CSV table of C-alpha atoms in Angstrom, one decimal:
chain,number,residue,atom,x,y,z
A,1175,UNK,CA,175.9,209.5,13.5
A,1176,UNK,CA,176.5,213.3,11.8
A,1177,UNK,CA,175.9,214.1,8.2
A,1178,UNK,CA,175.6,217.9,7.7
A,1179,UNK,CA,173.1,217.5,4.4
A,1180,UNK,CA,170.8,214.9,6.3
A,1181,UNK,CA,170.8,217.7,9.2
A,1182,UNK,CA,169.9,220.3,7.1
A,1183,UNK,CA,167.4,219.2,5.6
A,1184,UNK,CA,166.0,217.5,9.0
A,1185,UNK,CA,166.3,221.1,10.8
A,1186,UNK,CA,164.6,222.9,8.0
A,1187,UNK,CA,161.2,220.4,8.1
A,1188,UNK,CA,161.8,220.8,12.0
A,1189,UNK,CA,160.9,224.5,12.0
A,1190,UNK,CA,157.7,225.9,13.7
A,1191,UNK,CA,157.0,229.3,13.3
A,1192,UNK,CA,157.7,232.1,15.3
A,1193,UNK,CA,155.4,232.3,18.5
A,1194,UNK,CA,155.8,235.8,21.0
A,1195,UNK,CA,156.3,236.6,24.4
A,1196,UNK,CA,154.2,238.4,27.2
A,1197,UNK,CA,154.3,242.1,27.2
A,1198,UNK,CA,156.7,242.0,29.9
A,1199,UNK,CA,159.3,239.8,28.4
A,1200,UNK,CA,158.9,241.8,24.7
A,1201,UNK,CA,159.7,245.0,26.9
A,1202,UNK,CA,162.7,244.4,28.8
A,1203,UNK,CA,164.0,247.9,29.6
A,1204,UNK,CA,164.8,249.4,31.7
A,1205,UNK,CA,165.6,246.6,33.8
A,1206,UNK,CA,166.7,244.6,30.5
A,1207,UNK,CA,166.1,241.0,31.8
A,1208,UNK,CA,167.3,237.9,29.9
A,1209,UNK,CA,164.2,236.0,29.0
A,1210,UNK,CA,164.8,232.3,30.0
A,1211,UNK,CA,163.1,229.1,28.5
A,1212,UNK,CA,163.3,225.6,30.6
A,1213,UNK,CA,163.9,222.7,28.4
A,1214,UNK,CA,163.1,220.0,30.9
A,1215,UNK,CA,161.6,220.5,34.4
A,1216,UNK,CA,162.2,217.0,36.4
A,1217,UNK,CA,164.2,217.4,39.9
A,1218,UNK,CA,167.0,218.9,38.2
A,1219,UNK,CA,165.5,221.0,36.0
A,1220,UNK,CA,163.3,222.5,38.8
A,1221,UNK,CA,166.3,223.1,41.2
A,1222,UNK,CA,167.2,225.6,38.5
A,1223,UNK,CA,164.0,227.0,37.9
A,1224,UNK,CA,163.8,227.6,41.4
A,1225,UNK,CA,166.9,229.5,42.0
A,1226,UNK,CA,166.7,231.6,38.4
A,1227,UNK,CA,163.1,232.5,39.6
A,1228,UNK,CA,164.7,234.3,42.9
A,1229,UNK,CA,167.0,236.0,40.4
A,1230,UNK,CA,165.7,239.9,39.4
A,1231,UNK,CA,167.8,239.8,36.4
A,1232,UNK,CA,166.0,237.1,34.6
A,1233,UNK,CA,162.1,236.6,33.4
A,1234,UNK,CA,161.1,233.0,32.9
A,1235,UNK,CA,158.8,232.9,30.1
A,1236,UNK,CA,158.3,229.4,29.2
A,1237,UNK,CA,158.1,225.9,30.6
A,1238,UNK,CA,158.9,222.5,28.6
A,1239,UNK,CA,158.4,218.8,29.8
A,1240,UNK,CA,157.1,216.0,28.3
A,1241,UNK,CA,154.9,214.9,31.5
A,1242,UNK,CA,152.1,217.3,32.1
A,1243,UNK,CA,151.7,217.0,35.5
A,1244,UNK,CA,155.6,218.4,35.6
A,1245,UNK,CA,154.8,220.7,33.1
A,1246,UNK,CA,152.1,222.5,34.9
A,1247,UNK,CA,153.7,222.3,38.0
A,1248,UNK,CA,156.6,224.2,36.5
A,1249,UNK,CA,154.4,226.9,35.5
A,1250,UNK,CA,152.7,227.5,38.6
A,1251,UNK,CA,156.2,228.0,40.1
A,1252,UNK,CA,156.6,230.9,37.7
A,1253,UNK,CA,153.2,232.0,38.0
A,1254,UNK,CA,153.3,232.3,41.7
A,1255,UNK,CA,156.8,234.0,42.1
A,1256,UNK,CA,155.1,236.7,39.1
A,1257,UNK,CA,151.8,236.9,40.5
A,1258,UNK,CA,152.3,240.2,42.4
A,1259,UNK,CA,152.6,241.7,38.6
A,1260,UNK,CA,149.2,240.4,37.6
A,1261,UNK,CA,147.6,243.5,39.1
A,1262,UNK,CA,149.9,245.6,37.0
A,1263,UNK,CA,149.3,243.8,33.7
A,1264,UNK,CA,152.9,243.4,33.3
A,1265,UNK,CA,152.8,239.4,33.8
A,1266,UNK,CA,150.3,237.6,31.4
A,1267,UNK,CA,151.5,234.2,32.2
A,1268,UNK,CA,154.4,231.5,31.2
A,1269,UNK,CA,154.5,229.4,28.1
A,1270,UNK,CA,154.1,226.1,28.5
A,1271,UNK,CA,155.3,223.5,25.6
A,1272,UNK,CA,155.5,219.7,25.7
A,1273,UNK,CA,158.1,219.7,22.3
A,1274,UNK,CA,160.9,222.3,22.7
A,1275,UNK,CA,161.2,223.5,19.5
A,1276,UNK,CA,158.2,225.2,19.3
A,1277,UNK,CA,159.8,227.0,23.1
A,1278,UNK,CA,163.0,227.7,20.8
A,1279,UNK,CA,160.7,229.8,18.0
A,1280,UNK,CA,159.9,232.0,20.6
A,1281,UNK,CA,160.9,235.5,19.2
A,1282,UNK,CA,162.9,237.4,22.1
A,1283,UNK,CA,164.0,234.2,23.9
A,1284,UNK,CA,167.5,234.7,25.0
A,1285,UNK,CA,168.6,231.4,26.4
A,1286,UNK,CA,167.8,227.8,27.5
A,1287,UNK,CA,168.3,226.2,30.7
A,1288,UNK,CA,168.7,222.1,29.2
A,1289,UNK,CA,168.1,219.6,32.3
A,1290,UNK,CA,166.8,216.6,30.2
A,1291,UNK,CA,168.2,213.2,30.7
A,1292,UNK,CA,171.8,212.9,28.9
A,1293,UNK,CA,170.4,211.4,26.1
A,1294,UNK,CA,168.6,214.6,25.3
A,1295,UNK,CA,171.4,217.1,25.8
A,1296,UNK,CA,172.9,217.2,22.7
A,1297,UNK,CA,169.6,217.8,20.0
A,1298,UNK,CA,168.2,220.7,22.3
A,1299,UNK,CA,171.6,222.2,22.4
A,1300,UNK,CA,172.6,222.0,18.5
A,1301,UNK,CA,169.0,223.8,17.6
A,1302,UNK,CA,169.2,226.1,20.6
A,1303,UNK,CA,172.9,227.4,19.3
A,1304,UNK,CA,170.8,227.4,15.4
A,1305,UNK,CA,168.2,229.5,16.8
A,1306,UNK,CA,171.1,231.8,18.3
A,1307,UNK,CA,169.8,231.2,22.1
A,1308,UNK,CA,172.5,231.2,24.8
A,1309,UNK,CA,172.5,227.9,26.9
A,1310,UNK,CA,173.0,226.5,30.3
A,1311,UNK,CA,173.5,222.5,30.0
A,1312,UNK,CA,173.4,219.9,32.5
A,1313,UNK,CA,176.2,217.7,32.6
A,1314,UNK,CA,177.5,214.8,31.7
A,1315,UNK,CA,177.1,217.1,28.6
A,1316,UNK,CA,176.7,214.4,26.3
A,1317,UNK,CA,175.9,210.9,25.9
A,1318,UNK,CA,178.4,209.9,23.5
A,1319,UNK,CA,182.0,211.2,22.4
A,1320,UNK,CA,181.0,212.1,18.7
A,1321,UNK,CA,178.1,214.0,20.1
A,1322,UNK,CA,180.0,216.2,22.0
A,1323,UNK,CA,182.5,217.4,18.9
A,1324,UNK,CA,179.5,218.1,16.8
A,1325,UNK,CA,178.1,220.1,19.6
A,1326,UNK,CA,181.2,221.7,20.4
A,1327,UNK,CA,181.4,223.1,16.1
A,1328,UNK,CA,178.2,223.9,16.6
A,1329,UNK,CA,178.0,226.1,19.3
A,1330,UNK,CA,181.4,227.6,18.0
A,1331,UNK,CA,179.6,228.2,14.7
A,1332,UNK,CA,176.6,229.9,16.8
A,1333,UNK,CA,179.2,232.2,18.9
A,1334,UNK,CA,176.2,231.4,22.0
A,1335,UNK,CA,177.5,232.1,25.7
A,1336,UNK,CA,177.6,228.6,26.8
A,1337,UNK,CA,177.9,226.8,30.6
A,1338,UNK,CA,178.3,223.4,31.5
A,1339,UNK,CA,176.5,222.4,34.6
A,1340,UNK,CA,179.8,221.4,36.4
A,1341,UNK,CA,178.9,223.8,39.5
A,1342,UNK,CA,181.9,222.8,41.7
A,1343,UNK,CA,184.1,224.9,39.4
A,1344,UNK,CA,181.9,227.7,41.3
A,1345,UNK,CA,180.5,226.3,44.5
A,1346,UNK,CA,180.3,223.8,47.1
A,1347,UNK,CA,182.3,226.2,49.6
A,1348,UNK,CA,185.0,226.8,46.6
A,1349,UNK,CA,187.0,223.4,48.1
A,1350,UNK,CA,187.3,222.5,44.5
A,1351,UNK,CA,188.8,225.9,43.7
A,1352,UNK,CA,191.2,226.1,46.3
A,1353,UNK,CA,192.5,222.9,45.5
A,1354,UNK,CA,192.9,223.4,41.8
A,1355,UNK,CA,194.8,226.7,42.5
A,1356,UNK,CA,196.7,224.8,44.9
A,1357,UNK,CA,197.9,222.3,42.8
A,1358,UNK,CA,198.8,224.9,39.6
A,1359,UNK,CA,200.8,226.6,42.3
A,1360,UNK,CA,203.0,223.6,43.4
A,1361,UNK,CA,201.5,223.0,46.5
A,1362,UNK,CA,202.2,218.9,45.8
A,1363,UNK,CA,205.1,219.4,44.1
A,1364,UNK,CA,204.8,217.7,40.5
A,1365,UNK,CA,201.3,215.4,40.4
A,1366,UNK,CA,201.7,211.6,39.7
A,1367,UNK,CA,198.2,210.1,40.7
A,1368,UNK,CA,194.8,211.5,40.8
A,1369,UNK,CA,192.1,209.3,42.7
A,1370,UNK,CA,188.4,209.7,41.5
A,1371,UNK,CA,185.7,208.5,44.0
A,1372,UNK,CA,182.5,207.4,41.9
A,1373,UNK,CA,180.1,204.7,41.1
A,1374,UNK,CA,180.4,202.1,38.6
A,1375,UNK,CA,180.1,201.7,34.6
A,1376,UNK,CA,176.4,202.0,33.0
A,1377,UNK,CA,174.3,198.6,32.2
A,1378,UNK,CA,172.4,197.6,29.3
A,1379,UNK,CA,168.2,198.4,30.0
A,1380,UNK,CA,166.6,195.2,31.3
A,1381,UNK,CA,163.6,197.1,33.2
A,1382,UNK,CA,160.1,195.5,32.2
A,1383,UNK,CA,157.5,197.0,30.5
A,1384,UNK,CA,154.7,199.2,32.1
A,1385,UNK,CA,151.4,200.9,31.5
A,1386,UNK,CA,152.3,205.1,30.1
A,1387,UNK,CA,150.8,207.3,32.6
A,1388,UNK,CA,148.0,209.8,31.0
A,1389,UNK,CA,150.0,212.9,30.2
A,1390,UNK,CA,153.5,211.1,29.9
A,1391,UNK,CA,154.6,211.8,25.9
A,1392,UNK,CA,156.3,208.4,26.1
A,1393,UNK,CA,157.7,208.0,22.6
A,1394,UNK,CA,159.3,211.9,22.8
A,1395,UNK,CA,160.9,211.0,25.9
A,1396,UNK,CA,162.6,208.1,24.3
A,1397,UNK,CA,163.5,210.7,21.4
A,1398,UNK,CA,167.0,209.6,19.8
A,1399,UNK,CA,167.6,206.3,22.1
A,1400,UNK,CA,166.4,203.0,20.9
A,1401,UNK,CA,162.4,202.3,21.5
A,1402,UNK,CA,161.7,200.3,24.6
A,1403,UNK,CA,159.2,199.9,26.5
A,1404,UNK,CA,158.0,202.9,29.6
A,1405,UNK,CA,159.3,202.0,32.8
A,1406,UNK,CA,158.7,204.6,36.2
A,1407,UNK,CA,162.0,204.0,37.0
A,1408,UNK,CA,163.1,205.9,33.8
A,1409,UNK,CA,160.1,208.4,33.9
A,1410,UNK,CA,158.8,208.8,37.1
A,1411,UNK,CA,155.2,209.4,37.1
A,1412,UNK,CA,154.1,212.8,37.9
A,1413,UNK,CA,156.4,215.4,39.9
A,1414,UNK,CA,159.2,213.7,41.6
A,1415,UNK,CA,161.5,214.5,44.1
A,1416,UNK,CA,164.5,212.0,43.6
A,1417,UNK,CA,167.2,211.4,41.0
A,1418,UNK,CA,165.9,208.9,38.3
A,1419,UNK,CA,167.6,206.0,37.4
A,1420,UNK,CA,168.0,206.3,33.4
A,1421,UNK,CA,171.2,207.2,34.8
A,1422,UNK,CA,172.6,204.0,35.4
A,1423,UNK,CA,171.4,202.5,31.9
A,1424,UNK,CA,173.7,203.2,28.8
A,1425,UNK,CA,170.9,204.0,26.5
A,1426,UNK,CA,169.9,207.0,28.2
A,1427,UNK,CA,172.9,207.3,30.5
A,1428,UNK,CA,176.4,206.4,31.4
A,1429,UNK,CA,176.2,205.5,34.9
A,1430,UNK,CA,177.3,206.6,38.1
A,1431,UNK,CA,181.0,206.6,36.7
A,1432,UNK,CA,179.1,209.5,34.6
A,1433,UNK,CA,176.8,211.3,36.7
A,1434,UNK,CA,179.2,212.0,39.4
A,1435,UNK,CA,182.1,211.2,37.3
A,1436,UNK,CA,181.4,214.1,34.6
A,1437,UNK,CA,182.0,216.6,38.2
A,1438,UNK,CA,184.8,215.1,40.1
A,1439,UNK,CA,186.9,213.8,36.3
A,1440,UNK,CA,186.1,217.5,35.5
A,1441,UNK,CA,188.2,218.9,38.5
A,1442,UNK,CA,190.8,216.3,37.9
A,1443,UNK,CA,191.5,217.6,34.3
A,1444,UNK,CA,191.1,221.0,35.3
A,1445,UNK,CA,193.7,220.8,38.2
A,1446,UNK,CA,195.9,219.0,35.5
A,1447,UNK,CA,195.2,221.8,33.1
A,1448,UNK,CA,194.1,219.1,30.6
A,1449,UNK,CA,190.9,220.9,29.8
A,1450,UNK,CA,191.2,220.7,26.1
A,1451,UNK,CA,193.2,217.3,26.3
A,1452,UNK,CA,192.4,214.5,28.0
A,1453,UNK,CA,194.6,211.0,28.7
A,1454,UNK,CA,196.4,208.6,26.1
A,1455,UNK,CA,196.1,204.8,27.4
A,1456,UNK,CA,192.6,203.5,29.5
A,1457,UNK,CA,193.5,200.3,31.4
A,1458,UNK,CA,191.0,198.3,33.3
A,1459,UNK,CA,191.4,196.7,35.8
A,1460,UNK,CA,192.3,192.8,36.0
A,1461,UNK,CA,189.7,191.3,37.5
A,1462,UNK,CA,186.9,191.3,34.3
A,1463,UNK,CA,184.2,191.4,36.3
A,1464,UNK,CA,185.3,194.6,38.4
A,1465,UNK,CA,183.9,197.5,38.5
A,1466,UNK,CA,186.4,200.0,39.7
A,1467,UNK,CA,190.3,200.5,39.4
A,1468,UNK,CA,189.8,201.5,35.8
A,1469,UNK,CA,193.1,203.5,35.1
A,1470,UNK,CA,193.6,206.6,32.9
A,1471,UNK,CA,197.2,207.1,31.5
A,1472,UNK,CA,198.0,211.0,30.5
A,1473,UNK,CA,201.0,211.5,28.2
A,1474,UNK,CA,203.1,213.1,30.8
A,1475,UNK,CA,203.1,209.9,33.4
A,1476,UNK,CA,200.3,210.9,35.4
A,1477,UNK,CA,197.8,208.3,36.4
A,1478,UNK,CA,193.8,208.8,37.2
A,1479,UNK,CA,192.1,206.2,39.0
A,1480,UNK,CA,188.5,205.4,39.4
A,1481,UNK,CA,187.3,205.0,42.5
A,1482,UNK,CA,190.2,202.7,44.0
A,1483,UNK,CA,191.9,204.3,47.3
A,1484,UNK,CA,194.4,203.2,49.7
A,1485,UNK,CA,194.2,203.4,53.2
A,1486,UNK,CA,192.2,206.3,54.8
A,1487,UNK,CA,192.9,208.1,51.8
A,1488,UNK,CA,189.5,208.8,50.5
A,1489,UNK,CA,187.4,211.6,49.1
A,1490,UNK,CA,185.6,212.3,45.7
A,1491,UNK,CA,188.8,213.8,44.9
A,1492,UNK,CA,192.4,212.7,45.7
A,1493,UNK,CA,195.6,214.3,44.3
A,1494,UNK,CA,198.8,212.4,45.2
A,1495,UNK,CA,202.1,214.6,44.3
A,1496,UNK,CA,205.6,214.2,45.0
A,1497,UNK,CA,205.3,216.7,48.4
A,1498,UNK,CA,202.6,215.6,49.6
A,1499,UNK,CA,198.7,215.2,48.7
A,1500,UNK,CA,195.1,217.1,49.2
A,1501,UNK,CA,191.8,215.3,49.3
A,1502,UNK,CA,188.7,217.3,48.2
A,1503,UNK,CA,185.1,216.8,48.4
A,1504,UNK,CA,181.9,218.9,48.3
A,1505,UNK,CA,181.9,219.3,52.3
A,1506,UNK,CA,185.7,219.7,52.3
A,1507,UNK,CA,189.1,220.2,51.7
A,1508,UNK,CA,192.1,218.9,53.4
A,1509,UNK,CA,196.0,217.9,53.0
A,1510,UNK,CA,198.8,215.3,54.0
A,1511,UNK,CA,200.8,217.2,55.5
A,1512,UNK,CA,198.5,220.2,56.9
A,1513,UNK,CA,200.9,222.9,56.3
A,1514,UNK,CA,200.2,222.7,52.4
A,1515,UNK,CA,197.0,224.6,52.5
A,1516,UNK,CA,197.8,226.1,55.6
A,1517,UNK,CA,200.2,229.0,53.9
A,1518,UNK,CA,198.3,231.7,51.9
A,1519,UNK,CA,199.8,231.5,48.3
A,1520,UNK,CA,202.4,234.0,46.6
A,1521,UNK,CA,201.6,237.4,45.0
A,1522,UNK,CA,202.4,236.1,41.8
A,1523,UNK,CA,199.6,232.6,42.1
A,1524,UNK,CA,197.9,231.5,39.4
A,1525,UNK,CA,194.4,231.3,39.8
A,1526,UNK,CA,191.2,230.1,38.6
A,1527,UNK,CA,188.8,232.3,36.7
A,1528,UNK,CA,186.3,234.2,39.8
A,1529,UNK,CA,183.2,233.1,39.9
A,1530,UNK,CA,181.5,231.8,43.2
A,1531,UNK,CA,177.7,231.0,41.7
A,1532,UNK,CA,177.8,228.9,38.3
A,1533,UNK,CA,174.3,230.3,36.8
A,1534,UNK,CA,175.6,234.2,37.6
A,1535,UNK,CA,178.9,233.6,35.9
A,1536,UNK,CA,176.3,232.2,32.9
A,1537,UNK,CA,174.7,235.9,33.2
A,1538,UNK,CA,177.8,237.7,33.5
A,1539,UNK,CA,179.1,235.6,30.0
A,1540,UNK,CA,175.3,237.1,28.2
A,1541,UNK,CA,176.2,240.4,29.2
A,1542,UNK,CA,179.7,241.3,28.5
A,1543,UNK,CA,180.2,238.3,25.6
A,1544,UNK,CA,183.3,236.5,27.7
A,1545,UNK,CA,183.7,232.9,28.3
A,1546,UNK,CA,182.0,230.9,31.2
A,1547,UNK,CA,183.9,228.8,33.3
A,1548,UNK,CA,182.7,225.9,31.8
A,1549,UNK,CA,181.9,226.3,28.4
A,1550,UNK,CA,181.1,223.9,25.4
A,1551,UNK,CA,184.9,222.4,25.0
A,1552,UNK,CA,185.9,221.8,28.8
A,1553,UNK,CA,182.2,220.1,29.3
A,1554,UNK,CA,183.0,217.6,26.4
A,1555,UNK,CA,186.1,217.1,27.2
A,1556,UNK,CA,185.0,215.9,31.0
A,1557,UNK,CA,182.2,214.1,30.0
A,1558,UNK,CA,184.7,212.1,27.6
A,1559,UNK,CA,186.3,210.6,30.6
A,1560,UNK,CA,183.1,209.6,31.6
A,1561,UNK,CA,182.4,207.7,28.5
A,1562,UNK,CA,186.1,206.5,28.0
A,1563,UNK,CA,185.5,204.9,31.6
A,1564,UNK,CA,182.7,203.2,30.3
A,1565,UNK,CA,184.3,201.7,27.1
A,1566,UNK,CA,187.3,200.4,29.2
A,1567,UNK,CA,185.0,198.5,31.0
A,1568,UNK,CA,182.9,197.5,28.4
A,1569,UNK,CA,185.7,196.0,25.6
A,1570,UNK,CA,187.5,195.2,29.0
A,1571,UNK,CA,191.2,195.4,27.6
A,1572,UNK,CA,194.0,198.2,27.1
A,1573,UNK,CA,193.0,201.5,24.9
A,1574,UNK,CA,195.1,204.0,23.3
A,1575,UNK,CA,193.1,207.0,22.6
A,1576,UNK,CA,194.4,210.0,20.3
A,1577,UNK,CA,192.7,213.5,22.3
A,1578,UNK,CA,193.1,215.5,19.3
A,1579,UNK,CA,191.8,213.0,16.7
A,1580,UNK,CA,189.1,211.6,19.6
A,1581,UNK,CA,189.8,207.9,18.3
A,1582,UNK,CA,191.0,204.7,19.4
A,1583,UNK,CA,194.3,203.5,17.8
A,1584,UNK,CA,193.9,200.2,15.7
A,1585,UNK,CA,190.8,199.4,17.7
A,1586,UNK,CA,187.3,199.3,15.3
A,1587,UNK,CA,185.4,197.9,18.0
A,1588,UNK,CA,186.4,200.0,20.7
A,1589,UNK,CA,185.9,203.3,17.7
A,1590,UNK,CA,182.0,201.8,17.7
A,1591,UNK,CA,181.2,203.0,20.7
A,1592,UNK,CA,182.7,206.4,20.1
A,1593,UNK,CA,178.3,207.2,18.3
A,1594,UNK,CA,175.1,206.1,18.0
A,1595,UNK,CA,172.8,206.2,15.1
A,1596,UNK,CA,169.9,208.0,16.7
A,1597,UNK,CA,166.3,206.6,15.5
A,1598,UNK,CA,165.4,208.1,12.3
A,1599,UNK,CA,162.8,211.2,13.2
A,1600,UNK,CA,165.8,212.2,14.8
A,1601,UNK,CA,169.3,212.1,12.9
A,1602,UNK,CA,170.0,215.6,13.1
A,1603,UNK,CA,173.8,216.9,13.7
């Protein structure tokens, strides 16, 4: 999918020249604000928006969508949480851009906020980290397995603070954190089974064609995925309020086993301290048609499964050990037996980094240069399980995947679905 001369030459003819900010954003101090561009404004991307817009120690300055209706609804959000400034002449409006490299040649533009569908993740990213802006991605970080080690050099390359949209490493009550640091501190004992509860594999598109809305930059949307036709289901018309279902289509998506997969597989591998790993055999399950039981085999013995439980035994995350077991989920924690989570840990614990609101520990990573708790690596590495998933199901026999060479062992077919050739306006590393 990557060649480095083909991308070079691709990014050069793909710069636009520089554009500027409002008065306000050019002149920071004293309160020395990051400036923030939105790359993608659907229900995701305007959850964000929302909470960033509350936040005194970022300016919004511009807006990017490729349906207008979204687009200027965006705006109007930042224009109305500004508007008191009007008066002042401090505010002179928000930016609003239906391609986002045009919001990327914005000079004094710190960072991106990326919540396109996965398909679009890794493009915005590379030439965010080329234009040196910092960047907030939504996961599963990538849609593919060779997109997310380019990204990963890239953003290395760049030296950009980068954070992974996997917010239950910050949030959700911090059940996910106290489990984790449970587990690191023995709590279980030694781990032998991990149980992940999420949807299914992805499907191939077989949505019919539909009219494009007026304002709905149709072919853009598409961007590096295979032309089809528009479908609402895909692109919802105007300003939504639900989770569209490009997710559950493997041109644009991986599935459930991805979209809540690349946030409960990312807890799993952080609670195994496989962040920078991942396992060595995937084995689906025996009945072909199935779509759950899929089993991940680390090196050391222990087993993940996908979304297969015994008894009451059920949450979105499971850890079986040999003293005992805690089940996590985003409204709670608990254990088997109680007392596990009942005593406070030692003095000397081993815990997770601090951070109890993912987009401040973003901030905090801009100001003082350190690394988020989610950055560019552990995002690929999760969403890698994801797509792993998916391929077991797909070729529907046993894997053997190498972590550090991020191949299949003796298995072309298997290695094809590692990339994707991207349509031709857009093969760029």
């Amino acid at each position: 999918m990557f060649n480095r001369r083909h991308f070079l030459s691709t990014a050069a003819s793909l710069t636009v020249a520089p554009l500027a900010l409002s008065s306000l954003a050019r002149a920071k101090a004293p309160s020395d604000r990051v400036t923030l561009g939105f790359i993608g404004v659907g229900t995701m991307g305007r959850g964000h928006l929302g909470r960033f817009l509350g936040n005194d120690e970022v300016e919004v300055v511009a807006v990017c969508d490729v349906v207008q209706e979204r687009l200027d609804n965006a705006a109007a959000m930042v224009s109305d949480r500004y508007s008191e400034r009007t008066k002042s002449g401090e505010y002179r409006g928000v930016r609003k851009f239906g391609d986002f490299r045009e919001l990327l040649a914005l000079e004094g533009l710190d960072a991106v906020v990326i919540a396109t569908p996965d398909h679009w993740h890794t493009i915005p990213c590379i030439l965010a980290a080329r234009a040196g802006k910092h960047i907030y991605c939504e996961k599963p970080l990538t849609h593919n397995i060779a997109e997310g080690r380019t990204l990963v050099n890239e953003i290395n390359k760049a030296k950009v603070v980068f954070q992974t949209g996997s917010q239950q490493r910050s949030e959700f009550g911090g059940h996910f954190r106290k489990a984790v640091e449970a587990i690191w501190n023995g709590r279980i004992g030694d781990v032998k089974r991990v149980r992940i509860g999420v949807g299914g594999p992805a499907k191939p598109c077989d949505l019919p064609t539909e009219e494009i809305p007026p304002g709905t930059d149709w072919d853009f949307w598409v961007g590096p995925a295979p032309m089809r036709g528009y479908n609402e289901i895909l692109c919802p018309k105007g300003v939504h309020k639900h989770f569209p279902q490009w997710r559950a289509y493997q041109e644009f998506g991986g599935g459930a086993i991805a979209d809540m997969g690349a946030h409960h597989f990312d807890i799993a591998q952080w609670a195994l301290k496989m962040d920078t790993s991942g396992p060595t055999k995937i084995i689906p399950p025996e009945d072909q048609k199935a779509e759950n039981g899929l089993r991940f085999i680390y090196a050391n013995g222990v087993e993940m499964i996908h979304n297969a439980f015994e008894g009451d035994a059920k949450a979105d995350c499971v850890f079986e050990g040999t003293e005992g077991m805690i089940l996590v989920s985003r409204n709670g924690i608990s254990s088997r037996p109680g007392k596990i989570l009942e005593e406070p840990l030692p003095e000397d614990a081993q815990h997770v980094m601090s951070s109890s609101n993912h987009h401040k520990n973003w901030l905090e990573g801009m100001r003082d240069g350190s690394t988020c708790i989610c950055p560019a690596e552990v995002g690929h590495r999760s969403a890698t399980i994801c797509h792993l998933g998916n391929i077991g199901y797909r070729v529907r026999r046993e894997l053997t995947w190498d972590p550090i060479a991020e191949k299949f062992a003796g298995d072309d077919q298997a290695n094809s679905h590692l990339s994707r050739q991207p349509r031709e306006k857009w093969r760029i590393a």
